[in-house]
Short mmCIF file of C-alpha atoms in Angstrom, two decimals:
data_model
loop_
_atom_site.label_atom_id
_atom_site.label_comp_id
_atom_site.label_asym_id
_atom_site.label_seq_id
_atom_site.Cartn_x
_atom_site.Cartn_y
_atom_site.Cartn_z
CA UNK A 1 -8.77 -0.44 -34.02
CA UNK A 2 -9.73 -3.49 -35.53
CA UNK A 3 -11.87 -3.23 -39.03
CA UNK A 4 -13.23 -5.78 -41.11
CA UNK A 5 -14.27 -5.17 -44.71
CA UNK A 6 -16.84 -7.00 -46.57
CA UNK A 7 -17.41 -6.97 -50.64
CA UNK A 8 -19.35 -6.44 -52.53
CA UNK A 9 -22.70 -4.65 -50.34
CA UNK A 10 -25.09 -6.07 -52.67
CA UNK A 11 -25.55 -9.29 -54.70
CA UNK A 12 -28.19 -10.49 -56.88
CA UNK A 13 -28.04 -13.62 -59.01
CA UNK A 14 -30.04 -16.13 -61.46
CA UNK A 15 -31.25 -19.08 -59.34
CA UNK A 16 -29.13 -21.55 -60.10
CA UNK A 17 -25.56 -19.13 -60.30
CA UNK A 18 -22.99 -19.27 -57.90
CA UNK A 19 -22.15 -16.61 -54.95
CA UNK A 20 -19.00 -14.95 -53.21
CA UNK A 21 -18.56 -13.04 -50.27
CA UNK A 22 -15.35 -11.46 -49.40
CA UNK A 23 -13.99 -10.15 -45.99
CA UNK A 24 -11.02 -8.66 -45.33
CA UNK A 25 -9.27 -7.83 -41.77
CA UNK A 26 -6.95 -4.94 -41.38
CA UNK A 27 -4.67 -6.96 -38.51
CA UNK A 28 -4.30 -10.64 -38.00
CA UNK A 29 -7.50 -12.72 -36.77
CA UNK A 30 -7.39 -15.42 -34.28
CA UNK A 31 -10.83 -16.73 -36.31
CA UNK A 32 -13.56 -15.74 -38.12
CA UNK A 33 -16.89 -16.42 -38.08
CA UNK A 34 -19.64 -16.54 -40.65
CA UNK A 35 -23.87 -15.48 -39.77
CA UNK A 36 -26.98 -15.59 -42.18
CA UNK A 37 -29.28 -12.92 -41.17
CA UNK A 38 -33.08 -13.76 -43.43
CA UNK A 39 -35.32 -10.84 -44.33
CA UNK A 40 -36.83 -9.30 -41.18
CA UNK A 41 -34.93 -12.08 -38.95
CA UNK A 42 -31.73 -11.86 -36.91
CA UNK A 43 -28.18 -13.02 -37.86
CA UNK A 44 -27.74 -16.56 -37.09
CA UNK A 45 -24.23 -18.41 -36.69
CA UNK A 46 -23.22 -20.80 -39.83
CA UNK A 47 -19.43 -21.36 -39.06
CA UNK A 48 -16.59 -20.49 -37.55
CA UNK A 49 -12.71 -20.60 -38.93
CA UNK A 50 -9.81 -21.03 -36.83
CA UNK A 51 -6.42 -22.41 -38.62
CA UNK A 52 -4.42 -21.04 -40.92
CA UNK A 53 -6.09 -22.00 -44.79
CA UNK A 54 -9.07 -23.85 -43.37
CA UNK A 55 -11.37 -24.65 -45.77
CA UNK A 56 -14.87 -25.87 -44.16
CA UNK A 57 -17.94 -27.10 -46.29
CA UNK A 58 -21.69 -27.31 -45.27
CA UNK A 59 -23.43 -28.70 -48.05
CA UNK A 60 -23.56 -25.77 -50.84
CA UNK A 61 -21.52 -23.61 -48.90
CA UNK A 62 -17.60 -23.54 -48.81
CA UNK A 63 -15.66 -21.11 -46.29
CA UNK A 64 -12.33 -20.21 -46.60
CA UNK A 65 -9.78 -18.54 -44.24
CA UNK A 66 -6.55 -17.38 -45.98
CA UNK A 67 -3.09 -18.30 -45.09
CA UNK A 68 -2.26 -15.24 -43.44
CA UNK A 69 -5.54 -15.42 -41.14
CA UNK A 70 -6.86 -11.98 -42.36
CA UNK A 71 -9.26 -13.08 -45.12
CA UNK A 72 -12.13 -15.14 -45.49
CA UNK A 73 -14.69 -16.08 -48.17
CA UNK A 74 -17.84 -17.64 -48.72
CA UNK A 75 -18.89 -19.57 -51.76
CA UNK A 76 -22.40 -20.70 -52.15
CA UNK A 77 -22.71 -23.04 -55.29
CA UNK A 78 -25.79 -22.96 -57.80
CA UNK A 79 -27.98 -20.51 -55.04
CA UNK A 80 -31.85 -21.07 -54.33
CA UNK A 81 -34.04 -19.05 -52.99
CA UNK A 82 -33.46 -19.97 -49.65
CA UNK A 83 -30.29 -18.82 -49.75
CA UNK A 84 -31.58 -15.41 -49.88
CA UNK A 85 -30.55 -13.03 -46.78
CA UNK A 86 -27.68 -10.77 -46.07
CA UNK A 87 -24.29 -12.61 -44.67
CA UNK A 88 -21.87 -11.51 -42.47
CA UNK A 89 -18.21 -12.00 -41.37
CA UNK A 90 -16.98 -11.65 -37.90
CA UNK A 91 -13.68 -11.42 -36.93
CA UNK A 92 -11.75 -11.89 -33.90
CA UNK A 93 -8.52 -10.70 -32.84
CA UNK A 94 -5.77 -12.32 -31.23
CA UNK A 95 -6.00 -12.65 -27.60
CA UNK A 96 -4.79 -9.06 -26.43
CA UNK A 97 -6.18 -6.05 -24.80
CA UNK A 98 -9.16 -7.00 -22.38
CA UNK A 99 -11.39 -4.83 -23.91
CA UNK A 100 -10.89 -6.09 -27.80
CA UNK A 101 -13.79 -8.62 -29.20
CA UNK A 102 -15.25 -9.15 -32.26
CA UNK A 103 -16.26 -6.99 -35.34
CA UNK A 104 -18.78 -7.52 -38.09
CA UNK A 105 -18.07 -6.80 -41.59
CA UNK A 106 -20.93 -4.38 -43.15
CA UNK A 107 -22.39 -7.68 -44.61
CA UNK A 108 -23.11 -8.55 -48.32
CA UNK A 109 -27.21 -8.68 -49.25
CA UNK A 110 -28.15 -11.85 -51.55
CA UNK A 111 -31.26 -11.77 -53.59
CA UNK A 112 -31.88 -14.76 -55.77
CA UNK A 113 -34.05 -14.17 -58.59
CA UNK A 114 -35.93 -17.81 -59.48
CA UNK B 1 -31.68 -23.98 -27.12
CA UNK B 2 -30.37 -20.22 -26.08
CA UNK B 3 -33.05 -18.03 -25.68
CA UNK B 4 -32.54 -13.82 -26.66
CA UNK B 5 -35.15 -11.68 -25.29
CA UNK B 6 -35.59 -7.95 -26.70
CA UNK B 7 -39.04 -6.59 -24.52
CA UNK B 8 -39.67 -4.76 -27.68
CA UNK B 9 -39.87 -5.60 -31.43
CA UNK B 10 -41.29 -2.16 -32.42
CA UNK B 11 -40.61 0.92 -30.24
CA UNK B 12 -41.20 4.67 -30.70
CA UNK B 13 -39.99 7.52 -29.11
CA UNK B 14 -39.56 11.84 -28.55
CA UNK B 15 -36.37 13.89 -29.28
CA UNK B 16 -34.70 14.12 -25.76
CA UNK B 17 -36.49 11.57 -23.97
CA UNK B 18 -34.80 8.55 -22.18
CA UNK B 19 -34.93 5.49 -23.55
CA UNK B 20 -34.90 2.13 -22.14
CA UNK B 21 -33.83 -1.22 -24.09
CA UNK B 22 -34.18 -4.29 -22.74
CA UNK B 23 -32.19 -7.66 -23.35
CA UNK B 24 -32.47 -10.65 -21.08
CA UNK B 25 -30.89 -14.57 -22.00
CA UNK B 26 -31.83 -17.24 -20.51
CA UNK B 27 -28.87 -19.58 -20.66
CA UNK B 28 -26.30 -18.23 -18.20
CA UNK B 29 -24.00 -16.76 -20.91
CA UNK B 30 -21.59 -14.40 -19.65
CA UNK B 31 -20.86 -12.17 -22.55
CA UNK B 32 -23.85 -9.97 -23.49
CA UNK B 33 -23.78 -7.08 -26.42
CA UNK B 34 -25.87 -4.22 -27.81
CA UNK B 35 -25.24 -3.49 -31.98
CA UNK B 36 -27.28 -0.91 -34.03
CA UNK B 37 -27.91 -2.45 -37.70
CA UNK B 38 -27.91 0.46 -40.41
CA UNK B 39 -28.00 -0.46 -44.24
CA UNK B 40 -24.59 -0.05 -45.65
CA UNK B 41 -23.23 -0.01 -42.26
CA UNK B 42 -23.87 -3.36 -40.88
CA UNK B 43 -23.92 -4.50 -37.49
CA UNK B 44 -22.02 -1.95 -35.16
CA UNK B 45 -20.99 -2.49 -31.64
CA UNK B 46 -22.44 -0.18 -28.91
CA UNK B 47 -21.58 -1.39 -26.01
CA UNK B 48 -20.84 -4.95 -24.32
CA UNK B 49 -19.85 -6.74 -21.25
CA UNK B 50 -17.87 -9.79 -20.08
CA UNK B 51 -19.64 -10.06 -16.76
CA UNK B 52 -22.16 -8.74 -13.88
CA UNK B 53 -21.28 -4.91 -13.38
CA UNK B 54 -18.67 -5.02 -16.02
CA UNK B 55 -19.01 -2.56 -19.15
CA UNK B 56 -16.94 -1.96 -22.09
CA UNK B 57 -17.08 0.69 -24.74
CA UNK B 58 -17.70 -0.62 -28.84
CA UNK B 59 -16.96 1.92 -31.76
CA UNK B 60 -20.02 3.86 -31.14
CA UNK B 61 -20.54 4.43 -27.98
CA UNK B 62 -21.76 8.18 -28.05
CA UNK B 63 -25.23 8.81 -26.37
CA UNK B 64 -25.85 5.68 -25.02
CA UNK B 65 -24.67 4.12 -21.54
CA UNK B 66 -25.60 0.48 -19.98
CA UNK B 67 -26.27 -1.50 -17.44
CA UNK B 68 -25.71 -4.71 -16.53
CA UNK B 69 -27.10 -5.53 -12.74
CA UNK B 70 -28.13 -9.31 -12.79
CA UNK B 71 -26.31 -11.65 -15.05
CA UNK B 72 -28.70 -12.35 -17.51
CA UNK B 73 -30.35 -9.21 -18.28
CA UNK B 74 -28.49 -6.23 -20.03
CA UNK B 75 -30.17 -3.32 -20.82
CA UNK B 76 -29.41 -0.23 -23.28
CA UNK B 77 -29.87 3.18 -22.44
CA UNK B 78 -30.46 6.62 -24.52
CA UNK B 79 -29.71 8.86 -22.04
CA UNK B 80 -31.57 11.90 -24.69
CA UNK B 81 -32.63 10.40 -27.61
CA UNK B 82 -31.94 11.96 -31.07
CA UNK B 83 -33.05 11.28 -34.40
CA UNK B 84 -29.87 9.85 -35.43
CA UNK B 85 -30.07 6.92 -33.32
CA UNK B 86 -33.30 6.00 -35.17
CA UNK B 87 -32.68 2.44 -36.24
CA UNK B 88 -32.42 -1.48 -35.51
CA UNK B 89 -30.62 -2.44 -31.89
CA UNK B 90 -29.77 -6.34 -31.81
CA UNK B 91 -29.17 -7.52 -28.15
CA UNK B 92 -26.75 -10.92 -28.19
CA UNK B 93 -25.21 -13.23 -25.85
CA UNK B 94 -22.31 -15.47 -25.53
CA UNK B 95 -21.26 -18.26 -23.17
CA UNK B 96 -17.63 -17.01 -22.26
CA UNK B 97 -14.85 -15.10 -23.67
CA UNK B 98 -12.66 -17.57 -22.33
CA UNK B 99 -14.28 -20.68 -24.08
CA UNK B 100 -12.35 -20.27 -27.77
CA UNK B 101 -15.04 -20.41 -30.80
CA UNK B 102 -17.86 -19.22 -29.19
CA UNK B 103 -20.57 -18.25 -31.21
CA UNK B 104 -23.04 -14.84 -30.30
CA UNK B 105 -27.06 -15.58 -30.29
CA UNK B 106 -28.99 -12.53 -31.25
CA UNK B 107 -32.47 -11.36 -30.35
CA UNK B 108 -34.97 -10.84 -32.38
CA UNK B 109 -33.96 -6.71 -32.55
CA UNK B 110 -35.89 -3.73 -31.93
CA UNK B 111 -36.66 -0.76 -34.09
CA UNK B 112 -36.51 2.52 -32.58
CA UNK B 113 -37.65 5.55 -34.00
CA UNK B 114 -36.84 8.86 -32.85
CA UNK B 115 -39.34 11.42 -33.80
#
C-alpha cells in the first residue's frame, strides 16, 4: 500500500535559523497536503499541493511538490517560537481503488530554542 | 467554522473491557476517520468511512471495529481492550471525497490508557 516517509523525526534550531521538512511517497500522489499540530493541540491544515512542481508560499513558509508528484518539502525561513509544533505531510493517491485515501507521514517535531 | 467533537479528552480503562469512542461533526461532512498518534509513528489510520453505514479498513485495523449510524457521529470501538492500544485517538472529518483538495478537521483527541 501506499507509504509516505517523513525526515528527519526531530528538529531543533536557534531562533532565527531556517527549517526543512522532507516527505517522500513510495507511488505517485495526486496532492499533498501539509498540517501543524502545536504542543498538546491537534493537527491543523496549512496547505495543500496539487500540480506537478508547485511551489506555494505563506509568509515564512515555502512548500514544494516535486516534478514527479512524489515529494514534497517545507521550508520555514528564520523560525520563531511560534513556529514550534510537529508538521506533517499527507498524501493522496491517484483516484483508484474505492477504498484508498490519504496517509500521514510520521511527522517531523520542531523546537525552537529563543 | 467545522466543529470536531471527541466526548472525551482524557479516558481510562481495564484490560478486556469494551471501549467506546465517540466523534460527532457538526458540519455535514461526509468523510469521517479514526487515527491513533504514537511518537515516532505519527498519525495512523484505523478506520474511516465515506458515508452513513459505510466502513473501510486503514493500516491498523486489528482490535477495533466502528460504527457509523447517523451521518455526523462516528464512533470507535475496542471490542477488548489491551495495553497496546494505550495512546492518542484523533477523530476527523471531511466534506466529500469527491470534492478534490479537501482538507480533514481533527478533534481535539483522546488519550486512552489501558491498565
Amino acid at each position: 500500500g501506499q507509504q509516505v516517509m517523513q525526515i528527519p523525526q526531530y528538529q531543533h534550531v536557534q531562533e532565527g535559523e531556517d527549517f526543512t521538512t522532507y516527505c517522500n511517497s513510495s507511488t505517485t500522489l495526486s496532492n499533498i497536503q501539509w498540517y501543524k499540530q502545536r504542543p498538546g493541540g491537534h493537527p491543523v491544515f496549512l496547505i495543500q499541493l496539487v500540480k506537478s512542481g508547485e511551489v506555494k508560499k505563506q509568509k515564512r513558509l515555502t512548500f514544494q511538490f516535486g516534478e514527479a508528484k512524489k515529494n514534497s518539502s517545507l521550508h520555514i525561513t528564520a523560525t520563531q517560537t511560534t513556529d514550534v509544533g510537529t508538521y506533517f505531510c499527507a498524501g493522496h493517491p491517484p483516484k483508484g481503488p474505492f477504498n484508498n485515501d490519504m496517509r500521514f507521514g510520521a511527522g517531523t517535531r520542531l523546537t525552537v530554542k529563543p | 467554522d467545522v466543529k470536531v467533537t471527541q466526548s472525551s479528552r482524557y479516558l481510562v480503562k481495564r484490560t478486556g473491557e469494551k471501549v467506546f469512542l465517540e466523534c460527532v461533526q457538526d458540519m455535514d461532512h461526509e468523510n469521517m476517520f479514526w487515527y491513533r498518534q504514537d511518537p515516532g509513528l505519527g498519525l495512523r489510520l484505523i478506520y474511516f468511512s465515506y458515508d452513513v453505514k459505510m466502513k473501510e479498513k486503514g493500516d491498523i485495523p486489528e482490535g477495533y471495529s466502528v460504527s457509523r449510524e447517523k451521518k455526523e457521529r462516528f464512533s470507535l470501538i475496542l471490542e477488548s481492550a489491551s495495553t497496546n492500544q494505550t495512546s492518542m485517538y484523533l477523530c476527523a472529518s471531511r466534506l466529500s471525497r469527491f470534492l478534490s483538495n479537501q482538507p480533514q478537521h481533527f478533534g481535539d483527541g483522546t488519550r486512552l490508557s489501558i491498565l
